Amino acid sequence: MSVPTHNCRTLTEVYLDNNATTPVLASAAAAVLQTMQHDFGNPSSSHSTGIKAKAALEQTRSLARQVLDANNGDIIFTSGATEGIQTSVISALQAIRARGLSGPDTLLLYGATEHKAVPESLKHWNSLLQVNATIKAIPVLSNGLLDLTALASLLPQAALVCTMAANNETGVRQDLQALEQVIRRVKPDAYWLVDCVQALGKMALQLSATSIDYAPFSGHKLYGPKGIGFLYVRAGAPYRPLITGGGQEGGLRSGTENLPGIAALKTIFSELLKSEHSQFRAEDVLWQYRSQLLSALRQVFPALVLNSDAPHIIPTTINFSVPGFFAKDILDLFDAAGIRVSSGSACSSKVTGSFVLDAMGLEPWRSEGAIRLSFGPAMTAQECLQACERISSLAAVVQQHCLVLTDTDPLNVPNADGLYQFKYDACCSYLLICAQSRQAIIIDPVLPLAERLVNIIQGQGLSLLAVLDTHLHQAANQASVLLRQLLAAGTRQDDIGWPETSQQLELGNYQLQRIATPGHSELAFSFLLRHNATLKAAFVGDLLLPGGIGRTDMPGGSAKDLQQSLHLLTQQLYPDTLLFSSHDYAQRFVSTLAQALQETPLLEQILAGTAEQEWQQTLNEQGLVLQQASSHLCGLVEVTAQDAIALVQPVELSKVLAQADLTVLDVREPYEQSAGALAHYLPMPADVMQLPLSRLCDAVLHGKLQPDQPLLLVCRSGNRSLLAARVLRRLGFTQLWNLQGGVALLS
């Protein structure tokens, strides 16, 4: 589908990732500029300019004491919370070693949901300082609070306890008073570090009234610039400078102070201390904002599940999961709509969970699908309204693309047609749809994708003809069992889902035929796909993989059967017949028979009649080595050197767009395309074809793209488009460009 491109932007950014970083307050930015250009003195200088700089520094320190209610102890300006954590850990470990407490019998405790900066610092300095204590996580309850009973049992051997005030992923607010009572009752001489980065401006801190020894803070998490922070150290707590030199900060932290950053903190502290007309909202207002944002989210995702909730949280963090969604699905959808949120953990090509939610004992789907929406305490009512309107606008997109089940008339949903490839990690599932007959066939479903497939079948009003497995090992495929409940009543099928009375499956102009191809498993079939009676493709399961061959040492595997099956299958195929596998470890999506022979020398050996013991030993030995690197791997994958080479050198986008007959290929998923049209981002007119990765196989199957066609591939970040470009290059396409950085760098 081609759409005209307009030379304009209509999408403003809605930033809801304030736990990661915040914009700098306008007044704080003005203070930074004033200090850099006019009040730029060195606080260590003895002339008037330096004296004024020193006075401004001390005024900020005084304000920090008021904000923290810390009348005693030290306030030390640092580069940020990580430096504060390092300094605290070093100081405590030096004192612990001086007390003769080194060795494995001594415990260094940290909360199981703690930011990685804390346990990693403990590991590093524990080793470097040769304290060699045992580092142990304190368990948490399902609500995210530390398990006080477990903590009490660990404390007798503990020398250092590290906890958080508020969690950066879930917003869970620890009960510091209860923690203090347990720590000081069981082990009064243990040092106590509290990460307060997410607490400032969101919850009251009365540090002088506590026995907290160390409390690090960061400026950029509360509308300050990056590179400035501060550390509170309780009076009498051991302290050892991390940085020595000129003796600044009273000898506690050397290096010329970051006066512009400190000036920003001064402005922020002043706002926090205002009794009225402050830029920071009262806590009850923040709870109202949270309620409004949650209401908007539930309009889009009625089945939304909160992973943390009142009364155990600060109001500015909403951590949620949606059944049937991975975090990347929602991230891509929101990002296309100009809404910036984050996942519970870093998004990658592989499905990963949140260690925080895992520690809370939540179900894997909640961990893998966790989204963090975080707003700042300076959010305005207008900003909240804009965010709610933008989020709510996605309800129509989600319903249109059958991402959730609704009561909407299926006829209002755009008709799906052809072949779809869905991926979960390295697993591949296929959905074949005939729009004319309103029928569908599912091949090799996996459980994490089952709900998405159900939504598509029911949302599109399709009749499910069959749910097929290319192979089974010892047990039935749970996803197939679930999906077969959608089959018409009375439908009888064999163990792999093939209708018992059918020799061939007819789906509109598609015909599907099966041939037995055991080898990787005892019960295995390949499905030959014809379109208008012309052989187009084969679903080969794990018999053949993109760049590899299925192993034979799995349950029911047989080297002899594998060799016979490969002979039988290849005799049925043409060199350009497409091969769709049930696993794709090399991110190649699809192969042809010709490519399989070229890229997998072992296949040629097998087909040439090489002695079974020779190639079987090679296959299984190399397969086992690869399996040690990936627990999901079940076959040998040979990655060529060319796969590691960048597709094109960076070029000026306008020069590429100016080429005659160029098509811009938008490989984002349909819901991303609907949420944020590519036309809003491109700097000049272009023909845009919307071809999501899940539809790339269909485009290849039906020749919708020509090998000599100039193509510029685009996605959100440049990663998926690079994958698509590599697939097309392997299939013989010659004029390809990939937009590095994707639309994220155009927005």
PDB file of C-alpha atoms in Angstrom, residues 13-30 32 202 218-226 228 264-265 267-268 279-280 340 374-380 383:
ATOM      1  CA  GLU A  13       6.101  13.725  22.160  1.00  0.00           C
ATOM      2  CA  VAL A  14       4.383  12.552  25.323  1.00  0.00           C
ATOM      3  CA  TYR A  15       7.213  11.684  27.696  1.00  0.00           C
ATOM      4  CA  LEU A  16       6.231   9.184  30.401  1.00  0.00           C
ATOM      5  CA  ASP A  17       9.597   7.689  31.328  1.00  0.00           C
ATOM      6  CA  ASN A  18      10.577  10.026  34.151  1.00  0.00           C
ATOM      7  CA  ASN A  19      12.066   7.258  36.299  1.00  0.00           C
ATOM      8  CA  ALA A  20      14.773   6.960  33.632  1.00  0.00           C
ATOM      9  CA  THR A  21      15.467  10.696  33.398  1.00  0.00           C
ATOM     10  CA  THR A  22      13.592  13.968  33.395  1.00  0.00           C
ATOM     11  CA  PRO A  23      13.695  17.182  31.392  1.00  0.00           C
ATOM     12  CA  VAL A  24      15.466  20.020  33.175  1.00  0.00           C
ATOM     13  CA  LEU A  25      13.130  22.574  34.732  1.00  0.00           C
ATOM     14  CA  ALA A  26      13.196  25.832  32.782  1.00  0.00           C
ATOM     15  CA  SER A  27      14.180  27.731  35.924  1.00  0.00           C
ATOM     16  CA  ALA A  28      16.933  25.204  36.656  1.00  0.00           C
ATOM     17  CA  ALA A  29      18.237  25.445  33.089  1.00  0.00           C
ATOM     18  CA  ALA A  30      18.279  29.243  33.431  1.00  0.00           C
ATOM     19  CA  VAL A  32      22.769  26.639  34.871  1.00  0.00           C
ATOM     20  CA  LYS A 202       7.832  11.952  45.839  1.00  0.00           C
ATOM     21  CA  SER A 218      20.765  11.944  41.580  1.00  0.00           C
ATOM     22  CA  GLY A 219      19.853  15.288  40.018  1.00  0.00           C
ATOM     23  CA  HIS A 220      18.607  14.113  36.635  1.00  0.00           C
ATOM     24  CA  LYS A 221      15.861  11.985  38.186  1.00  0.00           C
ATOM     25  CA  LEU A 222      14.222  15.182  39.526  1.00  0.00           C
ATOM     26  CA  TYR A 223      14.441  17.775  36.749  1.00  0.00           C
ATOM     27  CA  GLY A 224      18.135  18.511  37.146  1.00  0.00           C
ATOM     28  CA  PRO A 225      20.917  18.046  34.590  1.00  0.00           C
ATOM     29  CA  LYS A 226      22.876  14.833  34.258  1.00  0.00           C
ATOM     30  CA  ILE A 228      25.207  16.136  39.364  1.00  0.00           C
ATOM     31  CA  ALA A 264      20.237  23.693  39.174  1.00  0.00           C
ATOM     32  CA  LEU A 265      19.863  21.728  42.418  1.00  0.00           C
ATOM     33  CA  THR A 267      16.528  25.962  42.108  1.00  0.00           C
ATOM     34  CA  ILE A 268      14.946  22.506  42.512  1.00  0.00           C
ATOM     35  CA  GLN A 279       6.145  23.681  40.386  1.00  0.00           C
ATOM     36  CA  PHE A 280       5.928  20.380  42.282  1.00  0.00           C
ATOM     37  CA  ARG A 340       7.609   7.283  25.594  1.00  0.00           C
ATOM     38  CA  SER A 374       6.390   7.039  35.081  1.00  0.00           C
ATOM     39  CA  PHE A 375       5.546  10.714  35.333  1.00  0.00           C
ATOM     40  CA  GLY A 376       7.297  13.388  37.364  1.00  0.00           C
ATOM     41  CA  PRO A 377       6.045  15.339  40.382  1.00  0.00           C
ATOM     42  CA  ALA A 378       6.096  18.528  38.307  1.00  0.00           C
ATOM     43  CA  MET A 379       3.566  17.210  35.777  1.00  0.00           C
ATOM     44  CA  THR A 380       0.846  19.747  34.990  1.00  0.00           C
ATOM     45  CA  GLU A 383       0.285  17.467  30.428  1.00  0.00           C
TER      46      GLU A 383
END
